[in-house]
């Protein structure tokens, strides 16, 4: 007999088909002469209803074991469901229990649990409706990302997870060492002697693959990274993880305009793809998590993003009749409250801010002629704030060297990065998207720890 996935059966299964399914019991209801099981195999939000007749050969024996959480195989015949709520159900002829789940200890009983509680049982939470929906949508986002870039001829490149460069201090870094921490070799000056460490110099978990992506863009024109990055952010926010995934396209022969156009088309594509492939999960989020999820997706797909300069945004914020916790002044980095005010209250859609003050942005961003601003762009999204950060890169060797010095960095550390400007330099641009921020934004999930299967955050590394 053919084993089939429940999503496919609910979509296209027909009465009289002989089938078998495998999955986990969500609920069991007994009535005279029958038992009803709701079975889920992770392929969809909806369960398949399974009907067991009490005259089934091993009924008495299996029914005891079929509690919430038990795993099983059911073989039987599909029948049109006389009950409300489902088109089709499975009339069981044979049930095999793989593993039971003691109802006295299995923590996922029928009632709704808080996300905080579910984080404490991270190994089981994916068996709930909410996390099932989140991780199916996360998968769809990942597919959409690859599809978007692959269709446009971008090369997916794998940048290193262990890196010696700190990408201009994008965030606090985790050190990578093979030293025995109880006996670290010291120099005569009593400093750590990295020459004796595994790599012969300090090494870290990467905070961004951008500098390496630029290397690859100078050979393949259009590339993207999609992989894990790490930041030792000692901040317990609902938007920061210590380990998160980033998507970083990098395009040669591209300016900030092209960068913004690509980023906007990219977000639209991902939303469209998820709406088309996960309508049931998205409807669930809209109903249970955040009533604005579908409207937001519609807004992203169908509206042009607002574009304005940082300077104009500051003027708007200064005029706002709203008390910000952090007062606004030209030259200051925008806080999440400012970003959200612009996206949620002023424009009510995503906003692309450009041309930020030189002082608050990284050395590699292209200097404007006014020397006060750089060709940076951030995309600010309602509810989330910054979701994408990008820029046109500085392709002029002399300007780049000057900027490295001005930021107190050592240009020798960047010798290979500077070589890209010595040999065949071109205008180029790219951006970074925090993958979990995207999934958060898409699903309306309030805490970033609930959109990655195994969150890493301060004091959080259990599962
Ligand atoms: P924030 O100000 O929110 O901390 P950032 O300025 O440090 O962000 P970038 O260095 O520009 O962020 O990183 C690129 C993208 O990665 C951000 O736009 C954001 O979507 C995401 N991101 C940054 N830090 C984290 C984190 N700790 N956890 C999850 N995503 C993150
Ligand atoms: Mn940060």
PDB file of N, CA, C and O in Angstrom, residues 102-129:
ATOM      1  N   UNK A 102       3.081   8.559  27.377  1.00  0.00           N
ATOM      2  CA  UNK A 102       2.340   8.489  28.635  1.00  0.00           C
ATOM      3  C   UNK A 102       1.607   9.802  28.920  1.00  0.00           C
ATOM      4  O   UNK A 102       2.242  10.843  29.067  1.00  0.00           O
ATOM      5  N   UNK A 103       0.279   9.765  28.992  1.00  0.00           N
ATOM      6  CA  UNK A 103      -0.468  11.010  29.195  1.00  0.00           C
ATOM      7  C   UNK A 103      -0.173  11.666  30.539  1.00  0.00           C
ATOM      8  O   UNK A 103      -0.420  12.847  30.711  1.00  0.00           O
ATOM      9  N   UNK A 104       0.385  10.897  31.480  1.00  0.00           N
ATOM     10  CA  UNK A 104       0.696  11.499  32.780  1.00  0.00           C
ATOM     11  C   UNK A 104       1.938  12.384  32.701  1.00  0.00           C
ATOM     12  O   UNK A 104       2.110  13.297  33.506  1.00  0.00           O
ATOM     13  N   UNK A 105       2.817  12.114  31.706  1.00  0.00           N
ATOM     14  CA  UNK A 105       4.055  12.897  31.649  1.00  0.00           C
ATOM     15  C   UNK A 105       4.238  13.676  30.344  1.00  0.00           C
ATOM     16  O   UNK A 105       4.993  14.641  30.315  1.00  0.00           O
ATOM     17  N   UNK A 106       3.593  13.264  29.274  1.00  0.00           N
ATOM     18  CA  UNK A 106       3.803  13.967  28.000  1.00  0.00           C
ATOM     19  C   UNK A 106       3.309  15.410  28.136  1.00  0.00           C
ATOM     20  O   UNK A 106       2.136  15.648  28.427  1.00  0.00           O
ATOM     21  N   UNK A 107       4.203  16.389  27.942  1.00  0.00           N
ATOM     22  CA  UNK A 107       3.836  17.760  28.303  1.00  0.00           C
ATOM     23  C   UNK A 107       2.871  18.455  27.338  1.00  0.00           C
ATOM     24  O   UNK A 107       2.289  19.478  27.701  1.00  0.00           O
ATOM     25  N   UNK A 108       2.700  17.915  26.133  1.00  0.00           N
ATOM     26  CA  UNK A 108       1.852  18.616  25.174  1.00  0.00           C
ATOM     27  C   UNK A 108       0.451  18.060  25.185  1.00  0.00           C
ATOM     28  O   UNK A 108       0.094  17.248  24.336  1.00  0.00           O
ATOM     29  N   UNK A 109      -0.327  18.451  26.156  1.00  0.00           N
ATOM     30  CA  UNK A 109      -1.708  17.999  26.139  1.00  0.00           C
ATOM     31  C   UNK A 109      -2.525  18.991  25.325  1.00  0.00           C
ATOM     32  O   UNK A 109      -1.995  19.945  24.786  1.00  0.00           O
ATOM     33  N   UNK A 110      -3.804  18.764  25.247  1.00  0.00           N
ATOM     34  CA  UNK A 110      -4.607  19.461  24.243  1.00  0.00           C
ATOM     35  C   UNK A 110      -4.641  20.982  24.415  1.00  0.00           C
ATOM     36  O   UNK A 110      -4.632  21.732  23.458  1.00  0.00           O
ATOM     37  N   UNK A 111      -4.634  21.439  25.659  1.00  0.00           N
ATOM     38  CA  UNK A 111      -4.817  22.876  25.873  1.00  0.00           C
ATOM     39  C   UNK A 111      -3.663  23.703  25.296  1.00  0.00           C
ATOM     40  O   UNK A 111      -2.547  23.212  25.152  1.00  0.00           O
ATOM     41  N   UNK A 112      -3.965  24.957  24.994  1.00  0.00           N
ATOM     42  CA  UNK A 112      -2.935  25.834  24.432  1.00  0.00           C
ATOM     43  C   UNK A 112      -1.872  26.133  25.478  1.00  0.00           C
ATOM     44  O   UNK A 112      -2.170  26.377  26.636  1.00  0.00           O
ATOM     45  N   UNK A 113      -0.625  26.091  25.066  1.00  0.00           N
ATOM     46  CA  UNK A 113       0.475  26.404  25.970  1.00  0.00           C
ATOM     47  C   UNK A 113       1.078  27.744  25.577  1.00  0.00           C
ATOM     48  O   UNK A 113       1.057  28.118  24.407  1.00  0.00           O
ATOM     49  N   UNK A 114       1.689  28.439  26.533  1.00  0.00           N
ATOM     50  CA  UNK A 114       2.335  29.709  26.204  1.00  0.00           C
ATOM     51  C   UNK A 114       3.634  29.433  25.449  1.00  0.00           C
ATOM     52  O   UNK A 114       4.250  28.374  25.613  1.00  0.00           O
ATOM     53  N   UNK A 115       4.054  30.412  24.630  1.00  0.00           N
ATOM     54  CA  UNK A 115       5.314  30.242  23.909  1.00  0.00           C
ATOM     55  C   UNK A 115       6.489  30.137  24.878  1.00  0.00           C
ATOM     56  O   UNK A 115       7.462  29.443  24.604  1.00  0.00           O
ATOM     57  N   UNK A 116       6.380  30.828  26.020  1.00  0.00           N
ATOM     58  CA  UNK A 116       7.451  30.751  27.031  1.00  0.00           C
ATOM     59  C   UNK A 116       7.596  29.304  27.517  1.00  0.00           C
ATOM     60  O   UNK A 116       8.695  28.767  27.588  1.00  0.00           O
ATOM     61  N   UNK A 117       6.475  28.684  27.846  1.00  0.00           N
ATOM     62  CA  UNK A 117       6.526  27.300  28.289  1.00  0.00           C
ATOM     63  C   UNK A 117       7.072  26.401  27.173  1.00  0.00           C
ATOM     64  O   UNK A 117       7.928  25.538  27.409  1.00  0.00           O
ATOM     65  N   UNK A 118       6.609  26.629  25.961  1.00  0.00           N
ATOM     66  CA  UNK A 118       7.039  25.762  24.856  1.00  0.00           C
ATOM     67  C   UNK A 118       8.541  25.883  24.583  1.00  0.00           C
ATOM     68  O   UNK A 118       9.179  24.937  24.135  1.00  0.00           O
ATOM     69  N   UNK A 119       9.118  27.059  24.869  1.00  0.00           N
ATOM     70  CA  UNK A 119      10.572  27.218  24.716  1.00  0.00           C
ATOM     71  C   UNK A 119      11.331  26.290  25.660  1.00  0.00           C
ATOM     72  O   UNK A 119      12.452  25.885  25.361  1.00  0.00           O
ATOM     73  N   UNK A 120      10.706  25.981  26.788  1.00  0.00           N
ATOM     74  CA  UNK A 120      11.366  25.072  27.736  1.00  0.00           C
ATOM     75  C   UNK A 120      11.299  23.626  27.281  1.00  0.00           C
ATOM     76  O   UNK A 120      12.008  22.773  27.808  1.00  0.00           O
ATOM     77  N   UNK A 121      10.432  23.327  26.338  1.00  0.00           N
ATOM     78  CA  UNK A 121      10.390  21.977  25.769  1.00  0.00           C
ATOM     79  C   UNK A 121      10.621  22.080  24.259  1.00  0.00           C
ATOM     80  O   UNK A 121       9.830  21.648  23.437  1.00  0.00           O
ATOM     81  N   UNK A 122      11.771  22.701  23.947  1.00  0.00           N
ATOM     82  CA  UNK A 122      12.126  22.967  22.550  1.00  0.00           C
ATOM     83  C   UNK A 122      12.208  21.711  21.693  1.00  0.00           C
ATOM     84  O   UNK A 122      12.090  21.779  20.472  1.00  0.00           O
ATOM     85  N   UNK A 123      12.404  20.562  22.335  1.00  0.00           N
ATOM     86  CA  UNK A 123      12.508  19.317  21.566  1.00  0.00           C
ATOM     87  C   UNK A 123      11.137  18.788  21.173  1.00  0.00           C
ATOM     88  O   UNK A 123      11.034  17.883  20.357  1.00  0.00           O
ATOM     89  N   UNK A 124      10.077  19.329  21.769  1.00  0.00           N
ATOM     90  CA  UNK A 124       8.728  18.825  21.467  1.00  0.00           C
ATOM     91  C   UNK A 124       7.834  19.884  20.821  1.00  0.00           C
ATOM     92  O   UNK A 124       6.793  19.552  20.254  1.00  0.00           O
ATOM     93  N   UNK A 125       8.253  21.147  20.901  1.00  0.00           N
ATOM     94  CA  UNK A 125       7.321  22.212  20.522  1.00  0.00           C
ATOM     95  C   UNK A 125       6.959  22.203  19.041  1.00  0.00           C
ATOM     96  O   UNK A 125       5.916  22.726  18.656  1.00  0.00           O
ATOM     97  N   UNK A 126       7.823  21.603  18.190  1.00  0.00           N
ATOM     98  CA  UNK A 126       7.498  21.578  16.766  1.00  0.00           C
ATOM     99  C   UNK A 126       6.268  20.728  16.469  1.00  0.00           C
ATOM    100  O   UNK A 126       5.746  20.739  15.365  1.00  0.00           O
ATOM    101  N   UNK A 127       5.786  19.993  17.463  1.00  0.00           N
ATOM    102  CA  UNK A 127       4.588  19.178  17.265  1.00  0.00           C
ATOM    103  C   UNK A 127       3.301  19.943  17.566  1.00  0.00           C
ATOM    104  O   UNK A 127       2.237  19.344  17.623  1.00  0.00           O
ATOM    105  N   UNK A 128       3.429  21.258  17.786  1.00  0.00           N
ATOM    106  CA  UNK A 128       2.223  22.062  18.010  1.00  0.00           C
ATOM    107  C   UNK A 128       1.807  22.736  16.712  1.00  0.00           C
ATOM    108  O   UNK A 128       2.607  22.857  15.780  1.00  0.00           O
ATOM    109  N   UNK A 129       0.574  23.190  16.670  1.00  0.00           N
ATOM    110  CA  UNK A 129       0.094  23.890  15.470  1.00  0.00           C
ATOM    111  C   UNK A 129       0.944  25.097  15.137  1.00  0.00           C
ATOM    112  O   UNK A 129       1.338  25.298  13.993  1.00  0.00           O
TER     113      UNK A 129
END
